[in-house]
Amino acid sequence: MIKLENISFDHCIKCTVCTIYCPVARVTHLYPGPKQSGPDTERLRIKNPELLDVSLKYCSNCKRCEIACPSDVKIADIIQTAKWRYSKKELRIRDFLLSRTDLMGTFGTLFSAIVNFFTHLGMVKYFLDVIFKIPSGRTFPNYASGTFTKWFKSVRKYQDNYADKVIYFHGCYVNYNYPQLGKDVVKVVNALGKGVIITKEKCCGVPLIANGYIKKAQSHGRHNIKVLSSALPDDKTKIVSASSSCTLALKHEYPNLLELDNSPIINNITYITQFILEEFEKGNILRLKPLSYTVAYHSPCHLERMGSAAFTIELLRKIPALTVKILHSECCGISGTYGFKNEYYGISQSVGNELFRIIDEAKPDFVVTDCETCKWQIEMNTKYKVIHPISLLAEAIE
Amino acid sequence: MKTLEAEVIVIGGGATGCGVLRDCTLRGIDAILIEKNDIASGTTGRNHGLLHSGARYAVRDLESATECIKENRILKKIAWHCIEPTGGLFVTLPEDDPNYHNRLLEACRFAGIDAKEISVKKALSIEPNCNPNILSAIWVPDGTIDPFRLTSANILDSIERGAHVFTHTQVERIMLKQNQVIGVQCYDKTAGEYLEIYAPIIVNASGVWGQHICKTAGIELKMFPSKGSMVIIDYRINNVVVNRCRVPSDGDIIVPGDTVSLIGTTSRKIPYDTIDELVVDDDEIDVLLSDGEKLIPNVSRARVLRAYCGVRPLIAVSGEMDGRDISRGVVLIDHKERDNVQGLITIAGGKLMTYRLMAEMTTDLIAKKLGNSKRCLTYKIPLPGSEKRVGYTKKIKYFSGIPNSVVGSTHYRHGERVHNILSLKKRNYGLICECEMVTLGEVEYAIKNLKVNDIVDLRRRTRIGMGPCQGELCAYRAAGLFTEFGDFTPDESTKLLMDFLEERFKGVKPVLWGDGLREFEFTYWIYQGLFGLGLVEDNNT
Ligand SMILES: Cc1cc2nc3c(=O)[nH]c(=O)nc-3n(C[C@H](O)[C@H](O)[C@H](O)COP(=O)(O)OP(=O)(O)OC[C@H]3O[C@@H](n4cnc5c(N)ncnc54)[C@H](O)[C@@H]3O)c2cc1C
Ligand code: SF4
Ligand code: SF4
């Protein structure tokens, strides 16, 4: 018997809306959907852990079911927790490597030229497929040639010129794969008249959770709560992130899934577009030059789960001359490391098809989205480049 | 009028009656069982299904305690698929008399019950949801027993061995020739016709209704009914039986039962003429929930699924009316001795879990009267489903391809008979009831083999509609299957659906608040708003 603390499954009224809304259940009969995998079978697992269904592994943790649920059942959390709480762990090198974004990042950035060269080779892809069960059809994000934190050292001294500070949680992707986004964030925050603080953060834990390394994710979480809270100069200072999944982890996954106490930081964590918009409302408005592009905006699932997609849309609308086509809300299918695994690759691609179709239909100059993995998925499957809203904003700053 | 003949007629399809039928059948006695509703629809289906270790009786009633522990050990062998040997705790709360703890330990030792004192820390590791402020704890071999499965398995075995069972058939009166019983006159409610069954021996196993049965034979057997109410919690808040360590009283036990937990019970004397219109009173629910919360604090946060009550009879053995000579244990009456009516036997009292012993005592008496010298075998011949003990893991492997939750739940309910139910055909394991994982195959098996006449009966065989949604998603699917696997017309199956929803509503009504209320409103909307079930009713009347 487990200690029953998170009992949101008890509020389920069996309306089945979540299953209608689940992108995975829509494309494969292998997955019975969130209602059955979450609240329904949770009652059985409490009775006997052996009643765990293997089909739970198909859940990509996109959290769309939670957005749909009228009863505030933490469906995806229940499913993720069940995966690690009740199943015997079998170690897979692939899952280990995919989930250690920081470890791989350190290595990848050191030898970026070689690593990037190899991950794009057909032969290597074939080996990855056969040995690691990583689909050969998948393209890999490139590693940068230097980390964001290394670059930040060069600008740190200027940050003290600003009286007000913002703590920036950059995340692994910015650090190892795409420092430019981090540079853009610093540019925007500075333009708002605030200095940037960087802490000795660790990976937020999202890939660890997805691959079942809960203990490790908890230790990362505890570390992050500690360094972020001790870096807070006062309780009004914001902790911002430009990654929708990192923000979701800090805010929701820590208390709900990892059962960590994030109360010292929860009120300070804000997704970056919300932070900027709130500054605008206070009269701290950036002067923006017109950008006459047509962009298609895709709202990432995890951003929607936090209810923050509206802020990004509002912010994009503040950029003069920009035409924003808001795409119908669809899951891109990649869900972090999910689309990097052979057994889910097909599902991941079919989930994304609808999104790829409506992007093509919108015929934008490029696509805008807040999430790094959505970016990889869309760039791999459409002919469009994908840009982060903050990079667009940075471009518009005079 | 249809007439039948047998050696023995058993009146009442509770655990006791079904046990007598099986015992007779195993001894080669030709027996017929008559039940006015469904099997296990009386008190048998309305208790908390505790497989007593005997500890609850040890201090005050040594005889019951020793009976319990003996039967506890036998049932774990012959009926393992109806039982979960969870174990149980007796915990002392800060406000309870701390001396009761030692008295209980002492009494258990005397009764031969292996009760062990364990540390509070150990108790909380066994039952992490238990109140952390408990002062002391005792471990006892309590367990849980599913009354529906137990009764159904007894019936199934008897039928397979040649016995006849009539459910939804009411005994109207016992027929006598001078002072010898010759049979019973019954009314078959489904067919709407009378029938007569002749036999030289009649067993009155009709529980609290036994007073009425005796009356039709001109015998006065006074029963004092006592009502007990229970509430069902949506999920298992405990995995072992949690008892409060004090003199048994209201709201002092929480029993896990399959996917739910039950808080029991109250005890109230009620007038005999109200036994067919029982309702759970609001103050009973209050007591159960507030005292239940003292044992397991989570009670206050959990959804309450239903409230229901059962009646147990206290029997005035010698016919005295002042109630002093009332028995609380097993009562076996040979009415030849007591009232000079030959061939009539009444068996009542006792417990669900002593049904086998009660049946043995009764059948010994029957055998003596019939000159049958065969010995009782029920203590060693397993019930259907319990023939072989195989763990979940093996079964799950055997049926790989079917979700573990489905295989596990079906195996839990039907034991070895899971092989008569599940097959790898997709349609077979498609779900009808999503809360309790009841498949189409299980519904088919039940309708064809387990004496199922309507959806309420089907619920007792399978747990359909017993989960959180209380029939919201499964009832209409099940109703449809009665036209496929039973011989019901679509109109008849619609009627079954309405009756079932009506029955579910009765138990939900006393606890309509919070999530239960939301669930109910949604169900109401589906059936009235979407399906227009109210309109059907209008058309029919
Ligand atoms: C609140 C409560 C909690 C309990 N908890 C437990 C427990 O945890 N563990 C335990 O072991 N015991 C428990 N018991 C005791 C147990 O429930 C009963 O002792 C047992 O179920 C009695 O079974 P029975 O077959 O004798 O009676 P019943 O189950 O009442 O069977 C009598 C049957 O006769 C039928 N009948 C009546 N009249 C007629 C007629 N005219 N024609 C045809 N059929 C008729 C009825 O429909 C009924 O099905 C509890 C009892 C109560 C009241
Ligand atoms: S998290 Fe996404 S994939 Fe998982 S059940 Fe919910 S909607 Fe489906
Ligand atoms: S949407 Fe929420 S309430 Fe509806 S079935 Fe799913 S978990 Fe239950």
GROMACS .gro file of C-alpha atoms in nm, chain B residues 8-223:
model
  216
  406VAL     CA    1  -3.500  -3.149   0.018
  407ILE     CA    2  -3.623  -2.795  -0.047
  408VAL     CA    3  -3.400  -2.511   0.067
  409ILE     CA    4  -3.575  -2.176   0.112
  410GLY     CA    5  -3.341  -1.879   0.075
  411GLY     CA    6  -3.048  -1.818  -0.155
  412GLY     CA    7  -2.820  -1.646   0.093
  413ALA     CA    8  -2.482  -1.790   0.183
  414THR     CA    9  -2.645  -2.028   0.430
  415GLY     CA   10  -2.904  -2.167   0.189
  416CYS     CA   11  -2.656  -2.203  -0.094
  417GLY     CA   12  -2.413  -2.376   0.142
  418VAL     CA   13  -2.685  -2.625   0.244
  419LEU     CA   14  -2.771  -2.691  -0.121
  420ARG     CA   15  -2.410  -2.769  -0.202
  421ASP     CA   16  -2.356  -2.986   0.101
  422CYS     CA   17  -2.670  -3.188   0.018
  423THR     CA   18  -2.563  -3.223  -0.345
  424LEU     CA   19  -2.216  -3.341  -0.248
  425ARG     CA   20  -2.376  -3.610  -0.029
  426GLY     CA   21  -2.595  -3.723  -0.316
  427ILE     CA   22  -2.915  -3.575  -0.176
  428ASP     CA   23  -3.158  -3.442  -0.437
  429ALA     CA   24  -3.218  -3.080  -0.342
  430ILE     CA   25  -3.391  -2.773  -0.486
  431LEU     CA   26  -3.326  -2.415  -0.379
  432ILE     CA   27  -3.588  -2.140  -0.398
  433GLU     CA   28  -3.491  -1.773  -0.371
  434LYS     CA   29  -3.743  -1.492  -0.398
  435ASN     CA   30  -3.502  -1.242  -0.553
  436ASP     CA   31  -3.148  -1.311  -0.659
  437ILE     CA   32  -2.891  -1.517  -0.474
  438ALA     CA   33  -2.707  -1.306  -0.215
  439SER     CA   34  -2.970  -1.035  -0.238
  440GLY     CA   35  -3.059  -1.058   0.132
  441THR     CA   36  -2.829  -0.999   0.428
  442THR     CA   37  -2.557  -1.198   0.255
  443GLY     CA   38  -2.507  -0.921   0.001
  444ARG     CA   39  -2.541  -0.646   0.260
  445ASN     CA   40  -2.254  -0.675   0.503
  446HIS     CA   41  -1.892  -0.569   0.496
  447GLY     CA   42  -1.750  -0.900   0.388
  448LEU     CA   43  -1.508  -0.940   0.674
  449LEU     CA   44  -1.340  -1.278   0.693
  450HIS     CA   45  -1.327  -1.271   1.069
  451SER     CA   46  -1.022  -1.401   1.244
  452GLY     CA   47  -1.248  -1.421   1.545
  453ALA     CA   48  -1.065  -1.140   1.724
  454ARG     CA   49  -1.370  -0.915   1.720
  455TYR     CA   50  -1.555  -1.173   1.930
  456ALA     CA   51  -1.266  -1.307   2.134
  457VAL     CA   52  -1.325  -1.096   2.444
  458ARG     CA   53  -1.700  -1.145   2.474
  459ASP     CA   54  -1.801  -1.457   2.285
  460LEU     CA   55  -1.539  -1.730   2.287
  461GLU     CA   56  -1.756  -1.980   2.101
  462SER     CA   57  -1.804  -1.750   1.802
  463ALA     CA   58  -1.436  -1.663   1.805
  464THR     CA   59  -1.321  -2.024   1.781
  465GLU     CA   60  -1.580  -2.098   1.511
  466CYS     CA   61  -1.450  -1.802   1.312
  467ILE     CA   62  -1.083  -1.893   1.323
  468LYS     CA   63  -1.157  -2.250   1.227
  469GLU     CA   64  -1.372  -2.152   0.931
  470ASN     CA   65  -1.125  -1.877   0.840
  471ARG     CA   66  -0.860  -2.142   0.782
  472ILE     CA   67  -1.093  -2.374   0.587
  473LEU     CA   68  -1.230  -2.102   0.358
  474LYS     CA   69  -0.882  -1.982   0.268
  475LYS     CA   70  -0.832  -2.329   0.118
  476ILE     CA   71  -1.164  -2.410  -0.046
  477ALA     CA   72  -1.263  -2.059  -0.159
  478TRP     CA   73  -0.940  -1.869  -0.206
  479HIS     CA   74  -1.070  -1.682  -0.510
  480CYS     CA   75  -1.346  -1.527  -0.298
  481ILE     CA   76  -1.102  -1.425  -0.030
  482GLU     CA   77  -0.816  -1.188   0.024
  483PRO     CA   78  -0.602  -1.290   0.319
  484THR     CA   79  -0.514  -0.927   0.384
  485GLY     CA   80  -0.456  -0.957   0.756
  486GLY     CA   81  -0.593  -0.700   0.994
  487LEU     CA   82  -0.496  -0.453   1.261
  488PHE     CA   83  -0.651  -0.360   1.594
  489VAL     CA   84  -0.539  -0.008   1.670
  490THR     CA   85  -0.588   0.188   1.992
  491LEU     CA   86  -0.674   0.554   1.949
  492PRO     CA   87  -0.569   0.811   2.210
  493GLU     CA   88  -0.926   0.834   2.341
  494ASP     CA   89  -0.969   0.456   2.380
  495ASP     CA   90  -0.917   0.248   2.694
  496PRO     CA   91  -0.555   0.132   2.665
  497ASN     CA   92  -0.627  -0.180   2.872
  498TYR     CA   93  -0.845  -0.334   2.605
  499HIS     CA   94  -0.531  -0.404   2.403
  500ASN     CA   95  -0.401  -0.660   2.653
  501ARG     CA   96  -0.742  -0.809   2.715
  502LEU     CA   97  -0.777  -0.869   2.343
  503LEU     CA   98  -0.433  -1.028   2.313
  504GLU     CA   99  -0.509  -1.256   2.605
  505ALA     CA  100  -0.850  -1.356   2.469
  506CYS     CA  101  -0.709  -1.428   2.124
  507ARG     CA  102  -0.446  -1.655   2.274
  508PHE     CA  103  -0.720  -1.840   2.455
  509ALA     CA  104  -0.927  -1.880   2.137
  510GLY     CA  105  -0.629  -2.001   1.933
  511ILE     CA  106  -0.611  -1.693   1.712
  512ASP     CA  107  -0.253  -1.596   1.624
  513ALA     CA  108  -0.266  -1.233   1.725
  514LYS     CA  109   0.065  -1.050   1.752
  515GLU     CA  110   0.147  -0.724   1.918
  516ILE     CA  111   0.335  -0.504   1.672
  517SER     CA  112   0.498  -0.164   1.706
  518VAL     CA  113   0.313   0.149   1.595
  519LYS     CA  114   0.588   0.207   1.341
  520LYS     CA  115   0.536  -0.140   1.194
  521ALA     CA  116   0.159  -0.087   1.185
  522LEU     CA  117   0.204   0.239   0.997
  523SER     CA  118   0.437   0.078   0.748
  524ILE     CA  119   0.176  -0.192   0.685
  525GLU     CA  120  -0.102   0.066   0.660
  526PRO     CA  121   0.054   0.405   0.582
  527ASN     CA  122  -0.286   0.574   0.559
  528CYS     CA  123  -0.382   0.482   0.914
  529ASN     CA  124  -0.410   0.753   1.180
  530PRO     CA  125  -0.047   0.819   1.286
  531ASN     CA  126  -0.154   0.900   1.645
  532ILE     CA  127  -0.244   0.544   1.738
  533LEU     CA  128  -0.101   0.423   2.067
  534SER     CA  129  -0.065   0.051   2.002
  535ALA     CA  130  -0.144  -0.212   1.745
  536ILE     CA  131  -0.220  -0.583   1.718
  537TRP     CA  132  -0.190  -0.790   1.402
  538VAL     CA  133  -0.459  -1.056   1.343
  539PRO     CA  134  -0.531  -1.297   1.055
  540ASP     CA  135  -0.845  -1.108   0.940
  541GLY     CA  136  -0.926  -1.105   0.572
  542THR     CA  137  -1.199  -1.013   0.333
  543ILE     CA  138  -1.456  -1.235   0.168
  544ASP     CA  139  -1.672  -1.149  -0.128
  545PRO     CA  140  -2.025  -1.264  -0.049
  546PHE     CA  141  -2.147  -1.256  -0.410
  547ARG     CA  142  -1.870  -1.473  -0.545
  548LEU     CA  143  -1.891  -1.710  -0.253
  549THR     CA  144  -2.264  -1.764  -0.293
  550SER     CA  145  -2.245  -1.783  -0.669
  551ALA     CA  146  -1.964  -2.042  -0.654
  552ASN     CA  147  -2.173  -2.260  -0.423
  553ILE     CA  148  -2.467  -2.237  -0.662
  554LEU     CA  149  -2.253  -2.301  -0.969
  555ASP     CA  150  -2.103  -2.613  -0.814
  556SER     CA  151  -2.442  -2.743  -0.705
  557ILE     CA  152  -2.591  -2.689  -1.049
  558GLU     CA  153  -2.296  -2.856  -1.216
  559ARG     CA  154  -2.353  -3.151  -0.984
  560GLY     CA  155  -2.722  -3.173  -1.071
  561ALA     CA  156  -2.911  -2.955  -0.823
  562HIS     CA  157  -3.194  -2.722  -0.928
  563VAL     CA  158  -3.214  -2.357  -0.841
  564PHE     CA  159  -3.509  -2.124  -0.886
  565THR     CA  160  -3.435  -1.756  -0.838
  566HIS     CA  161  -3.694  -1.476  -0.851
  567THR     CA  162  -3.936  -1.736  -0.716
  568GLN     CA  163  -4.104  -1.672  -0.384
  569VAL     CA  164  -4.220  -1.932  -0.137
  570GLU     CA  165  -4.578  -1.840  -0.053
  571ARG     CA  166  -4.644  -2.107   0.204
  572ILE     CA  167  -4.531  -2.435   0.343
  573MET     CA  168  -4.771  -2.720   0.275
  574LEU     CA  169  -4.843  -2.958   0.561
  575LYS     CA  170  -5.019  -3.289   0.589
  576GLN     CA  171  -5.111  -3.319   0.955
  577ASN     CA  172  -4.783  -3.248   1.128
  578GLN     CA  173  -4.557  -3.345   0.839
  579VAL     CA  174  -4.435  -3.093   0.579
  580ILE     CA  175  -4.496  -3.210   0.223
  581GLY     CA  176  -4.370  -2.920   0.014
  582VAL     CA  177  -4.399  -2.555  -0.071
  583GLN     CA  178  -4.615  -2.343  -0.291
  584CYS     CA  179  -4.421  -2.080  -0.482
  585TYR     CA  180  -4.476  -1.796  -0.721
  586ASP     CA  181  -4.237  -1.757  -1.014
  587LYS     CA  182  -4.214  -1.378  -1.052
  588THR     CA  183  -4.049  -1.382  -1.394
  589ALA     CA  184  -4.294  -1.619  -1.558
  590GLY     CA  185  -4.584  -1.491  -1.347
  591GLU     CA  186  -4.703  -1.839  -1.252
  592TYR     CA  187  -4.742  -2.059  -0.947
  593LEU     CA  188  -4.566  -2.389  -0.891
  594GLU     CA  189  -4.563  -2.655  -0.626
  595ILE     CA  190  -4.261  -2.844  -0.512
  596TYR     CA  191  -4.291  -3.155  -0.300
  597ALA     CA  192  -4.029  -3.283  -0.060
  598PRO     CA  193  -4.030  -3.447   0.281
  599ILE     CA  194  -3.769  -3.208   0.420
  600ILE     CA  195  -3.772  -2.831   0.405
  601VAL     CA  196  -3.488  -2.611   0.520
  602ASN     CA  197  -3.584  -2.260   0.619
  603ALA     CA  198  -3.266  -2.064   0.543
  604SER     CA  199  -3.444  -1.739   0.477
  605GLY     CA  200  -3.256  -1.535   0.733
  606VAL     CA  201  -3.453  -1.260   0.897
  607TRP     CA  202  -3.754  -1.353   0.682
  608GLY     CA  203  -3.759  -1.690   0.858
  609GLN     CA  204  -4.021  -1.570   1.104
  610HIS     CA  205  -4.263  -1.525   0.818
  611ILE     CA  206  -4.182  -1.863   0.659
  612CYS     CA  207  -4.242  -2.036   0.991
  613LYS     CA  208  -4.570  -1.857   1.028
  614THR     CA  209  -4.698  -2.010   0.704
  615ALA     CA  210  -4.644  -2.347   0.871
  616GLY     CA  211  -4.827  -2.227   1.179
  617ILE     CA  212  -4.512  -2.190   1.386
  618GLU     CA  213  -4.417  -1.887   1.588
  619LEU     CA  214  -4.046  -1.808   1.573
  620LYS     CA  215  -3.985  -1.459   1.699
  621MET     CA  216  -3.699  -1.262   1.542
   0.00000   0.00000   0.00000
